Structure formats: C-alpha cells, structure tokens
Coordinates of C-alpha atoms in Angstrom, one line a residue:
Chain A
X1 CA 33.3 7.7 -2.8
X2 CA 29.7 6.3 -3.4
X3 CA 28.2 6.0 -6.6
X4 CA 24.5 5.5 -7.0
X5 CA 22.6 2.7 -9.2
X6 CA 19.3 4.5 -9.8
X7 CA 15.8 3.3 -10.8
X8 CA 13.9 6.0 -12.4
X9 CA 10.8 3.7 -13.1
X10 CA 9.4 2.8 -16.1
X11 CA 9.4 5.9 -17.8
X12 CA 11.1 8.4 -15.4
X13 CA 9.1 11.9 -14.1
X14 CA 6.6 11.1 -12.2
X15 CA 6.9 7.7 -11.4
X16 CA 10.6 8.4 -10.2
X17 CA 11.1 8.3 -5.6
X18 CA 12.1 11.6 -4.1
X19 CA 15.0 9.4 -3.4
X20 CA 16.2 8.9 -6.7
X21 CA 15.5 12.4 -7.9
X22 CA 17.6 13.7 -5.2
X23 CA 20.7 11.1 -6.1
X24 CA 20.2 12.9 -9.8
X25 CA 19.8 16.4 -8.0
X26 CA 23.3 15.5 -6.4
X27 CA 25.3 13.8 -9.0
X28 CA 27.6 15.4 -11.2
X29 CA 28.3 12.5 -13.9
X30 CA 24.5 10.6 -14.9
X31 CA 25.6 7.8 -17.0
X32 CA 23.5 5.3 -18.7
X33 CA 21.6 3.5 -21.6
X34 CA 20.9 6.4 -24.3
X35 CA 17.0 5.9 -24.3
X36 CA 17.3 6.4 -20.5
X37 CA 19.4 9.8 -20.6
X38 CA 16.7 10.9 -22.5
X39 CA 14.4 10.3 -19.9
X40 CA 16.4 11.9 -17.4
X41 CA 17.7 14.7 -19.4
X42 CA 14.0 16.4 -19.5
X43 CA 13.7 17.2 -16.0
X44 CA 18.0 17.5 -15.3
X45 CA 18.8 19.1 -18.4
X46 CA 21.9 20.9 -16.8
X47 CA 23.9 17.7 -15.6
X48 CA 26.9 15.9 -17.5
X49 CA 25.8 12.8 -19.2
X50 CA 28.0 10.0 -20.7
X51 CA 25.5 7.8 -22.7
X52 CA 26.0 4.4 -24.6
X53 CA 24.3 1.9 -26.7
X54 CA 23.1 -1.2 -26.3
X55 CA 25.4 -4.2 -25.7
X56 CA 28.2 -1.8 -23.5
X57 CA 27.0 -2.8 -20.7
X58 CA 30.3 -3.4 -19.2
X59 CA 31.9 -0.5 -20.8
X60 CA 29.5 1.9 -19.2
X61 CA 29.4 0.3 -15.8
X62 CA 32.8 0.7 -15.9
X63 CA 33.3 3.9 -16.8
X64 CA 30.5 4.9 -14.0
X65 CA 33.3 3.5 -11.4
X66 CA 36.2 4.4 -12.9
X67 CA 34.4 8.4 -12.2
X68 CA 33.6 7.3 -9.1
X69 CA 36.8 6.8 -8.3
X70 CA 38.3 9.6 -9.3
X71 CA 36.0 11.5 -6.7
X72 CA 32.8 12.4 -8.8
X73 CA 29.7 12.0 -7.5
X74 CA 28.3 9.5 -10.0
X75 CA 24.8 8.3 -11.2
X76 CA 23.8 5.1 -13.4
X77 CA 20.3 5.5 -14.3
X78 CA 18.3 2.5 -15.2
X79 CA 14.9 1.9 -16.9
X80 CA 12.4 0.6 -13.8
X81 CA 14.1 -1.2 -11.2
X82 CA 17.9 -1.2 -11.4
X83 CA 17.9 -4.5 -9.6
X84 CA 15.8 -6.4 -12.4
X85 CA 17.7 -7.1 -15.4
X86 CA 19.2 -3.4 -14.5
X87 CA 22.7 -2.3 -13.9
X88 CA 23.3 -2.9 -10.0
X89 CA 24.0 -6.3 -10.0
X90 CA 27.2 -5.7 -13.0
X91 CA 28.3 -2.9 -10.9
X92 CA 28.4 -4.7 -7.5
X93 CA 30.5 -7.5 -9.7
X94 CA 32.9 -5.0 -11.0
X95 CA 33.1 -3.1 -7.4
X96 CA 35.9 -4.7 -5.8
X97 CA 38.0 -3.3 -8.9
X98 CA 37.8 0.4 -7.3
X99 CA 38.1 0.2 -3.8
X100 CA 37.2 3.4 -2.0
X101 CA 33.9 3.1 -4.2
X102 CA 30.6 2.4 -2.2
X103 CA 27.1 1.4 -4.4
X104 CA 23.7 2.4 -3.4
X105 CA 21.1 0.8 -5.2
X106 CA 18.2 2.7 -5.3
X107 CA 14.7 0.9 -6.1
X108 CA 12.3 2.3 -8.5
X109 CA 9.3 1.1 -9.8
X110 CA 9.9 -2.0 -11.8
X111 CA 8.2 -2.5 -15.9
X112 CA 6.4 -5.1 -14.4
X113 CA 4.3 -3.5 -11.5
X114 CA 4.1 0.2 -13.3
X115 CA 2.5 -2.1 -16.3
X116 CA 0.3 -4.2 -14.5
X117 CA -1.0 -0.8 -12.5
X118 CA -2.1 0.2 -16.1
X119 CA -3.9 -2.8 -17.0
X120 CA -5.5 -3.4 -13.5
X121 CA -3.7 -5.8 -10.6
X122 CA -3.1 -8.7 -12.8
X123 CA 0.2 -9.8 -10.3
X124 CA -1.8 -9.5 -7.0
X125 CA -1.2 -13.7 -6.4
X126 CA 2.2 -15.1 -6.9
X127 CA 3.6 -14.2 -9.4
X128 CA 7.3 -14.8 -12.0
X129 CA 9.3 -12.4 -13.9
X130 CA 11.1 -14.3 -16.7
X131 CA 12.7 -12.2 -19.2
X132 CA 12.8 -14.2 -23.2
X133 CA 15.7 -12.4 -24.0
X134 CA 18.6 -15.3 -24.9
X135 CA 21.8 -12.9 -25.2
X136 CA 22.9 -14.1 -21.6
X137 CA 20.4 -17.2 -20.7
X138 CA 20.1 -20.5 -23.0
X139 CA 16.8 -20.5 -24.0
X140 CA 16.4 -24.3 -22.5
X141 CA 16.8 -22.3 -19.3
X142 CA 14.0 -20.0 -20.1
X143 CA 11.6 -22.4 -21.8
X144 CA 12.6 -24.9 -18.1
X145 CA 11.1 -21.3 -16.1
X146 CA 7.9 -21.1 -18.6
X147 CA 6.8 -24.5 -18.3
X148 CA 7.3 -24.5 -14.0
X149 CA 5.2 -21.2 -14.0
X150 CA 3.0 -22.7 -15.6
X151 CA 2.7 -25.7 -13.9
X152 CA 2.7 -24.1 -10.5
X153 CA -0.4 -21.6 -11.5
X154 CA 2.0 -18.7 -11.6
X155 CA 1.0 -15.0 -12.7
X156 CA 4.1 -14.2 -15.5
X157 CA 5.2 -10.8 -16.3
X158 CA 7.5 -11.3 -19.7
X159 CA 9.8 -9.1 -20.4
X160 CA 11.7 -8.7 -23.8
X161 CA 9.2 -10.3 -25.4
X162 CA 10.6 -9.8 -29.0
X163 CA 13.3 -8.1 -30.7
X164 CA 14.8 -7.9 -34.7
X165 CA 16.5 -11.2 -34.1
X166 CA 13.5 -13.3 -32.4
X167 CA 10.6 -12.4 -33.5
X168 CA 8.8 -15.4 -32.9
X169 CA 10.4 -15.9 -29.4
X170 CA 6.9 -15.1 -27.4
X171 CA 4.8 -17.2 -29.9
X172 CA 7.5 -20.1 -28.7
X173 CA 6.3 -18.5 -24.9
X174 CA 2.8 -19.2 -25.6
X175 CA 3.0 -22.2 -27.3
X176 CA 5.4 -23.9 -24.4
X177 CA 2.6 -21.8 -21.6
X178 CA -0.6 -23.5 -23.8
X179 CA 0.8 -26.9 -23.0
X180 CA -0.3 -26.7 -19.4
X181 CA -2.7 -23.7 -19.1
X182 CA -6.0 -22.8 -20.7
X183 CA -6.1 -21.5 -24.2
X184 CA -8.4 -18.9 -22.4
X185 CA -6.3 -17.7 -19.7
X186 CA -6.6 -13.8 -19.7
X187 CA -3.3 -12.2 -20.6
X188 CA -2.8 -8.2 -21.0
X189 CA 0.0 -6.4 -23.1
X190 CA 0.9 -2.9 -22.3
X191 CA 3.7 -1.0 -24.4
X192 CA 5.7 2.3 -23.5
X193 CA 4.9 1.5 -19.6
X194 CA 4.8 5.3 -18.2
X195 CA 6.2 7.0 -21.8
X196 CA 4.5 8.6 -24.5
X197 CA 2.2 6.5 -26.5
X198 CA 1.5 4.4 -23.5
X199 CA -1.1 1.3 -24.4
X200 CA -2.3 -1.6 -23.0
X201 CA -5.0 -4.3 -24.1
X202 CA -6.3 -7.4 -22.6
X203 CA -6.3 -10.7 -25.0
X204 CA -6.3 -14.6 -23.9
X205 CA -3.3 -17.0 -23.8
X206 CA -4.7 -18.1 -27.3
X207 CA -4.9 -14.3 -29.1
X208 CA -1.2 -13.4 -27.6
X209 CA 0.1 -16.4 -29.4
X210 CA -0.5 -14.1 -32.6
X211 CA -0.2 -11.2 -31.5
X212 CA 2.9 -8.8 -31.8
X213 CA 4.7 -7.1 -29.3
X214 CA 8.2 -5.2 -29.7
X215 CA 10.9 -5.0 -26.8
X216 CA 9.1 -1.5 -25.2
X217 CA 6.3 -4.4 -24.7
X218 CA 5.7 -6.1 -21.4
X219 CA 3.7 -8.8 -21.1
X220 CA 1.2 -10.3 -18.4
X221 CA -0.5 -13.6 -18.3
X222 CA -2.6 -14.2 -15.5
X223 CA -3.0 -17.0 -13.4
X224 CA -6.1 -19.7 -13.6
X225 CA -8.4 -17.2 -11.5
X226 CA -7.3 -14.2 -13.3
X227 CA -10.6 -11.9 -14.9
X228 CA -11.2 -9.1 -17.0
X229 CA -13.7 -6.5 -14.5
X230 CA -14.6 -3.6 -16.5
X231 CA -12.1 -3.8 -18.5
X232 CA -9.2 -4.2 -16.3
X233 CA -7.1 -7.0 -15.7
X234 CA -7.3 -8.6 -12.3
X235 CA -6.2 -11.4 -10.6
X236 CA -8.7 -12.4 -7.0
X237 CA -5.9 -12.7 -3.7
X238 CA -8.9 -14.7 -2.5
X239 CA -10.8 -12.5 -0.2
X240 CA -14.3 -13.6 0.6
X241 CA -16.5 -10.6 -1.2
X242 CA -20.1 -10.8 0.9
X243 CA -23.0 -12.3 -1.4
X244 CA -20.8 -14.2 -3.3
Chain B
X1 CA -15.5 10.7 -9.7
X2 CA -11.4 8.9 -8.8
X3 CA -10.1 6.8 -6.6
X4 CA -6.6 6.6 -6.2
X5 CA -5.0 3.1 -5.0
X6 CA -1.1 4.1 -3.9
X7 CA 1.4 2.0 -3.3
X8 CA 3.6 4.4 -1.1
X9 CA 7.0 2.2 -1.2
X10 CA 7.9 0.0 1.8
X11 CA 8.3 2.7 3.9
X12 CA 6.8 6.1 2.2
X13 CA 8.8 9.0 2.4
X14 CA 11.9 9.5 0.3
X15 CA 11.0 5.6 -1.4
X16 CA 7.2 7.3 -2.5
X17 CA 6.9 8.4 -6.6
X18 CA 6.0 11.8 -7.1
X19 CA 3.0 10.4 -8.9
X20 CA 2.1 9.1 -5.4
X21 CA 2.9 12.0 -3.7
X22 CA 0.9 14.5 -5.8
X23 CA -2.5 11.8 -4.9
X24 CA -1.9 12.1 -1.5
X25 CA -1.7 15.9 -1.6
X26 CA -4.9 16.0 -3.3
X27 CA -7.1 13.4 -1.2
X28 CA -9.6 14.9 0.9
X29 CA -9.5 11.5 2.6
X30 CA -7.0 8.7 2.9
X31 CA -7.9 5.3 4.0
X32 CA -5.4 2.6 5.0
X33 CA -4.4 -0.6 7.3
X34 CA -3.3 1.8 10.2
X35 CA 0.4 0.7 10.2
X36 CA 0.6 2.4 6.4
X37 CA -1.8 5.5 8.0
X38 CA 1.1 5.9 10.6
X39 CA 3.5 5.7 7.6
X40 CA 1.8 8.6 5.5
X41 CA 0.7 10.8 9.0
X42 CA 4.3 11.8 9.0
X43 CA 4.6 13.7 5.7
X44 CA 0.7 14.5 5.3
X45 CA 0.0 15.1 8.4
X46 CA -3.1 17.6 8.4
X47 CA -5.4 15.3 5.8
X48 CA -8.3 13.4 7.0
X49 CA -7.4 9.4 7.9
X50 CA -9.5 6.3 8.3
X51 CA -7.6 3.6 9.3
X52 CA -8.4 -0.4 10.1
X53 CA -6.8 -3.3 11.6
X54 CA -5.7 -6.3 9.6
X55 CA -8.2 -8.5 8.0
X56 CA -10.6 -5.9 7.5
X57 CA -9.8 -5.2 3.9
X58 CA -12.8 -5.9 2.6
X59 CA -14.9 -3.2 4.9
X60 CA -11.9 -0.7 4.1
X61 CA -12.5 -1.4 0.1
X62 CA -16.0 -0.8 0.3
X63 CA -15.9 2.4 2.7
X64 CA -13.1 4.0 0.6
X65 CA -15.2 3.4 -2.7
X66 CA -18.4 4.5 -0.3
X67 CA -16.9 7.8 0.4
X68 CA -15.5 8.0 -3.3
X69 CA -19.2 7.6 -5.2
X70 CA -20.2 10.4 -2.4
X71 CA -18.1 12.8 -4.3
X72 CA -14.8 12.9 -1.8
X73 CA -11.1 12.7 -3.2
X74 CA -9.7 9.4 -1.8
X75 CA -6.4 7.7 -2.1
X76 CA -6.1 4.1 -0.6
X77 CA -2.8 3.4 0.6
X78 CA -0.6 0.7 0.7
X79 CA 3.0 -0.3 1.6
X80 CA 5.1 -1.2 -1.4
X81 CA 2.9 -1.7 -4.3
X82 CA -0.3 -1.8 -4.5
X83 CA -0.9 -4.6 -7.3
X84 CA 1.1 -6.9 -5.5
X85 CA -0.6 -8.5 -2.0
X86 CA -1.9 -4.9 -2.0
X87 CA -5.1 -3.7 -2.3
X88 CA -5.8 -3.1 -5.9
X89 CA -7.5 -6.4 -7.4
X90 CA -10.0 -6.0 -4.5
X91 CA -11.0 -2.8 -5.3
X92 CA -11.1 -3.5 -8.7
X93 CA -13.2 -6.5 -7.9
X94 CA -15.5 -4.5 -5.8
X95 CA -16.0 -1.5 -8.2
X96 CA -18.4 -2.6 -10.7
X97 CA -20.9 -1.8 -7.0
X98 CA -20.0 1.6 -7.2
X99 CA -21.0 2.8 -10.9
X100 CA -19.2 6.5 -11.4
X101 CA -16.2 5.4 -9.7
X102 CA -12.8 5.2 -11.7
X103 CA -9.8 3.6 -9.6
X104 CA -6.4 4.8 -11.1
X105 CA -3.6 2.1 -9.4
X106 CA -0.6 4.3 -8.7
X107 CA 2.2 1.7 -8.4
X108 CA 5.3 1.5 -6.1
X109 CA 8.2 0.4 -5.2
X110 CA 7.5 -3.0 -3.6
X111 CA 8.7 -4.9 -0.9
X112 CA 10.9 -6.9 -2.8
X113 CA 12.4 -4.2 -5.2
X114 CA 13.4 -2.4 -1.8
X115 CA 14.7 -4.8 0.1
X116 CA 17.1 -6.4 -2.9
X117 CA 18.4 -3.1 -3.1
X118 CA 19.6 -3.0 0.4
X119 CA 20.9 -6.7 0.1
X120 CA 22.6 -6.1 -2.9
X121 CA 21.1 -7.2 -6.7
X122 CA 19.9 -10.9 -5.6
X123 CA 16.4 -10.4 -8.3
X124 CA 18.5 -9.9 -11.3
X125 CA 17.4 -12.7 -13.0
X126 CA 14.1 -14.2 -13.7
X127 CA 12.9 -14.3 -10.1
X128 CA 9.5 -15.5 -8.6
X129 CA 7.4 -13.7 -5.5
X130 CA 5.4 -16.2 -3.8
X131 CA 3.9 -15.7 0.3
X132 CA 4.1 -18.0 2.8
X133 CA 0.9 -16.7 4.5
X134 CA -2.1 -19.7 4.1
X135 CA -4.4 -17.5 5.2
X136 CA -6.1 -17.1 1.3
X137 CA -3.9 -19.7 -0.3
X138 CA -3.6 -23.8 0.9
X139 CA -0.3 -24.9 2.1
X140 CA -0.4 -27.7 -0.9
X141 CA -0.4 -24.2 -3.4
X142 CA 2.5 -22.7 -2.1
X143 CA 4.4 -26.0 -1.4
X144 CA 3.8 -26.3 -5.5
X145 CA 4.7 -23.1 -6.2
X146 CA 8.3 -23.1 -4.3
X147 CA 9.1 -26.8 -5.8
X148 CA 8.4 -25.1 -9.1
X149 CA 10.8 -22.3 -8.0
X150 CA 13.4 -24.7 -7.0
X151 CA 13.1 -27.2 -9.8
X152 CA 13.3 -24.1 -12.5
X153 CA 16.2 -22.3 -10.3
X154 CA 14.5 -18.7 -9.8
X155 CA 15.9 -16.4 -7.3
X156 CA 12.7 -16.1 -4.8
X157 CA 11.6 -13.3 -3.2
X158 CA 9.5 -15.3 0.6
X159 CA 6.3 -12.5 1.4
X160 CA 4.8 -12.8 5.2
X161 CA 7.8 -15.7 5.9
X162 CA 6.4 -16.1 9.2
X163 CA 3.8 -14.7 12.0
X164 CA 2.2 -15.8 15.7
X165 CA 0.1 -17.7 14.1
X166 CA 2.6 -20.0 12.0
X167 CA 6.2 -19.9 13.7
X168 CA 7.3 -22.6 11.6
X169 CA 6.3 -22.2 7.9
X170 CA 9.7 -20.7 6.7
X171 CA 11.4 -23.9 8.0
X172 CA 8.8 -25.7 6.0
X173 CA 9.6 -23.6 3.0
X174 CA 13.3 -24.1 3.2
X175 CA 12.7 -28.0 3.9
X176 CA 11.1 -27.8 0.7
X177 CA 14.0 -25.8 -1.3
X178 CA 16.5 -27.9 0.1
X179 CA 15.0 -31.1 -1.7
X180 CA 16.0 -29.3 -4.8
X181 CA 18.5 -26.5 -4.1
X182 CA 21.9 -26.7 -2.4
X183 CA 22.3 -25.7 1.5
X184 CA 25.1 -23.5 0.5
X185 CA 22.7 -21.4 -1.6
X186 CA 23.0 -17.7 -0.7
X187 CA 20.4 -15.7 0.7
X188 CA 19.6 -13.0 2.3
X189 CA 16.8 -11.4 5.0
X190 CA 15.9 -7.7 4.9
X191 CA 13.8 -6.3 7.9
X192 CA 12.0 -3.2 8.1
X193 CA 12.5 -2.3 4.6
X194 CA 13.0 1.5 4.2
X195 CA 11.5 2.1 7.9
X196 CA 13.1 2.6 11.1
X197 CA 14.9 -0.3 12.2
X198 CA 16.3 -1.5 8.3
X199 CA 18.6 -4.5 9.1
X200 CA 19.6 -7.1 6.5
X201 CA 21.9 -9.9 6.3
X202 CA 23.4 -12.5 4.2
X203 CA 23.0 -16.4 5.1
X204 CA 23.0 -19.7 3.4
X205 CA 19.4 -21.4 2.7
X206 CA 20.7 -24.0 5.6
X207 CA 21.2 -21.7 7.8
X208 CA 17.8 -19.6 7.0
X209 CA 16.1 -22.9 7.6
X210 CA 16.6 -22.1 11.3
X211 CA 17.0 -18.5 11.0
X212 CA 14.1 -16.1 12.5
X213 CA 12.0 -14.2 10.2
X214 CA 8.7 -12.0 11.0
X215 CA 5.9 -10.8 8.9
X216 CA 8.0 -7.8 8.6
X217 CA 11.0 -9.9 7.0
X218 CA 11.5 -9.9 3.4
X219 CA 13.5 -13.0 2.6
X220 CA 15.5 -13.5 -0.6
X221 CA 16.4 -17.1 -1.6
X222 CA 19.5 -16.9 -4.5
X223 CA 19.6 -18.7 -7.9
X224 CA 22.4 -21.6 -8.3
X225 CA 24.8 -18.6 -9.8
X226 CA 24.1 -16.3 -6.3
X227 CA 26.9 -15.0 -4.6
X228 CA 28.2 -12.5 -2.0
X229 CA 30.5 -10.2 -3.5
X230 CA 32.3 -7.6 -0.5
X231 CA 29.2 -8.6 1.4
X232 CA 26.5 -8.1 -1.0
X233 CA 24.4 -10.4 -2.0
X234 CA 24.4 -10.5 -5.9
X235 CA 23.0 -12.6 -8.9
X236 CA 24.6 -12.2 -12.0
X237 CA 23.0 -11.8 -15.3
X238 CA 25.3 -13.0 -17.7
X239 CA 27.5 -10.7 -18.4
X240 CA 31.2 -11.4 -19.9
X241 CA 33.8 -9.5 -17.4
X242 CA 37.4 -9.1 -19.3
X243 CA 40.0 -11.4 -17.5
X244 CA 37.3 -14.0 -15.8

C-alpha cells in the first residue's frame, strides 16, 4: 500500500507538479489541513476529503495511514513543500506503525521560493529558512538560528512570522537580526504567496521592525548585497556584469 | 513585452508546475545552459532553443532579454528553481538595459525540496542552503557560513559539493562540521535528482567526509535530532507521538 505526502505549493493550481496532480487524480481519500482541502477541492471537487484543524497534526497523519492500510489509495496534501515544516517528516515517524504502508513524498514548491519569485530573487546567495513559530522549538533555539544568520551574512526567509499569541515575535526577529546587520538591509514581505489577495512590498531591516505581518505572511531579509532594481528584490550571486 | 524565468524542477517533466508548463508552451524561444535545453527538448520538442555552456550566463541573460525587447515570447530555463543559484537575480540585475521588458520569475521545485523528498524529510526544520562552489564566493565566506550552520544546529542542504576543479572541498566542508557537529550525525546524498540515474543514500557526516560527491550530488547534512527511520532519513519537528 503506498500513501502519498503531497506538496501542492504555495497556493495549489497552478503552481502544483504534474506529479502531484496526478497523485490527487489517483487518490481516493485526500486528507489534510482544512485551509489546504480548500485549495485542493477547487480543481478535485469529486474526491473524498477528511479535513482537520490546526494542532491535529498527529490525529490526521494518523488517520492518513490507518486508510492506507486498510488498502485506500491515500493523499496528505500540504501547503508548499511537504518536507518544510509539512507533514512527511510526522508521517515517515509514525510509518513503522502500519507496515505494508509505503510514503512518497512528493516536492512542491516551497512559501519560501514561490514568495521570493513574487518579490524578485531575494534567495539567489545562501540562504536560511527559520520558522518563529515556538509551539515545538524553544525560542532560545530560534533566537541561537537568528543571530548565526546573521552573523554568517545569510539571506533569511521567516516563516510564521506572527500569530494571535505572539504578536510581537518578528519585532523580537528584527531586533535580535539589527544587532549584527544594517538597520538598512532590504527586506521584502509577501502575504497569500500564490492565493487570492496576493501582495508583497519591499521595506528595510529597520521599517519591518514595525511593521505587521500575520501567519499567511512570509518574510525575506536579504543578505548585505541584497538591492531593490526596479522594484524587485534581488540579491547579486556575484557575476561580473561588463561596465561595471 | 515578458520574459518568463522558469525554474522547471530538478529534472522537468512530471516535477514541472503547470504554471511552468503553460510558459514553455507559449515561448517562441527558449534559452538555457544546454544540459536544462536537453531537459525541456523532451516534452517541447518542436520550439525554438538556444542553448550555452557553463559560465556563459551572463551572454545568455543579455541575449534572452535581446530577443525579448525585439518583441519574441521567451522563457529562460533553469533546473530546480530559478531564484535560488538560478538565473533570476541576474536577469533582474540586467533588466533596467532593456526598458519594455517585464521578467515574471516562475518558481520551482528546487534541488533541495527534490532531493529531501527522495531521502526522506531531513529539511523539516529550520534548515540552511549554502554551495560549496568558490567560484563567486571566497572559501573564508562559506567556511563562515557552515560554522554558523553547525554552531546554530541547522539541517544543511551542500549545492555543487564537489567538481574537477575542487575534488576536495566536501572533505573540507565536513572537516569544518565536525569541529562542531557529531560524526554520527545522519546525512544523506541524492544524485541525479528526478533525472535518469536518481540514487540516494544515507551515511553519517564521518563517513561523508570521505564519501564521493559530484556537482550533480545534492548532499543533506542532519540536525542533532536527525535520524533514519526504516531507511529514511528524517528530522523531526517536534511533535508529541502517544506512547514515546
């Protein structure tokens, strides 16, 4: 029995692989995060869904194998990437629980790289993904990940930026990120990353202290070299442009 | 007049968006390092190419926006994801030449999204990308960079571990981990990703020091909590799992 863990991207359709619209095309039982059926459901109306809130993580992977097992041809759906703060690495966990069940992860296109398309190439150097969420990670272990990123001259994509309970959690980012880098250091915000009501602006380091973002927000802050060029977000890999 | 930048996935076909796809059906001409040309030539194969070696980005760049202010439909193609080592920023850096010319980034599933999928779910938690190729970058940068990795404990994802020119830079990588991180830390190596040939395996940082890798190796280095799990290379998020 095989079970699929698919990425659908950031906001499903279009940015979705053949590969992961044929895994949906296939499945019989698509379960997953409620804001992510509702992705799915638009263009696979006709499938059986078993959604759940926030927080039932376990419950839900869980109930994806325990289908599995019983011979259904089962999908998880996941928001962007299912291997970033998705569902495959819980299900892979849980596994050995149902033998007989296989897991195929199947990529999509993560927040992070479907935002930073929107606001330009502002991850084209090397570049961290920390997520400010502290449900599951101390947030001495996130502030330990801000200040080496910054140190090191990373590009940062921040994800979770805010929620009800922390609303102050990226101005304690920015703050621990100001210590080392340049009040000026262009940063870009983009919200609903490949949904309806996309947006994105570019602010610096200083301006995103202030500013607000909700947890549909991801967040970019550039590297020392990062520019704005027309507009657009872009951090220089470092090739030699003639007459420059 | 647009130019499309797509990131076809690390080995186009069934790993491309549909958003990618629907570019590449409507380019008149399609411009790309020739190993990604060869990639697309199979599903597209009656459109117009022009194709370079390596380390003529910059002369591909300008003749793709060249034939775009001329009026033409053109799509740049990259493996993976454009906006990361891809070819967006440079385009965008070299665009304010060609006044008229819009470039829409069309993102992808990159290199490291892919090949964590086939390993497993080793990116699930804040997790770094940083190459190994000096070619653009000093040594002393990227020797920061994985210290920085180490020191903070972020899974890694290693771009360009290794190539004619520099045999021995993923044993100088490691050297540099192992100052920090464990020998027994799990990681894994993914070759080929999504093309013919896909191989992976799992291995422990000591034994990757003297492991083989070429510039087509993707090379995953685990956080402290990384295991293998039924031969999978996982990093858990966090979650609470009834009866553990």
């Amino acid at each position: 029995m095989k079970l699929t863990c698919v990425g659908i991207g950031p906001g499903g359709g279009r940015d979705m692989t053949l590969r992961a619209r044929e895994a949906l095309e296939g499945a019989e039982l698509i379960v997953g995060y409620s804001t992510y059926v509702r992705l799915v459901q638009r263009d696979f109306p006709h499938k059986m869904y078993l959604a759940t809130g926030m927080r039932g993580e376990v419950d839900r992977c869980r109930m994806a194998l325990e289908h599995a097992a019983g011979g259904e041809q089962v999908a998880v759906v996941c928001s962007g990437d299912p291997g970033v703060y998705g569902m495959a690495g819980l299900l892979l966990e849980l596994a050995p629980e149902y033998p007989g069940v296989t897991i195929e992860v199947i990529p999509g296109v993560s927040a992070a790289n479907g935002g930073a398309a929107i606001l330009g190439a502002p991850l084209m150097h090397d570049w961290c993904s920390i997520s400010l969420s502290d449900l599951m990670t101390p947030w001495e272990v996130i502030e330990r990940r801000l200040v080496a990123a910054a140190q090191a001259d990373f590009c940062i994509a921040l994800y979770n930026p805010s929620s009800k309970g922390r609303q102050d959690y990226l101005r304690r980012a920015c703050d621990v990120l100001l210590k080392t880098r340049s009040p000026k250091t262009v940063c870009g915000c983009v919200r609903n990353v490949g949904r309806e009501g996309e947006e994105c602006r570019t602010l610096t380091l200083q301006e995103l202290r202030d500013a607000q973002a909700d947890m549909l927000t991801c967040v970019f802050v550039g590297n020392s070299q990062t520019v704005v060029v027309d507009g657009r977000m872009v951090t220089p890999r470092g090739y030699r442009l003639e007459g420059q």
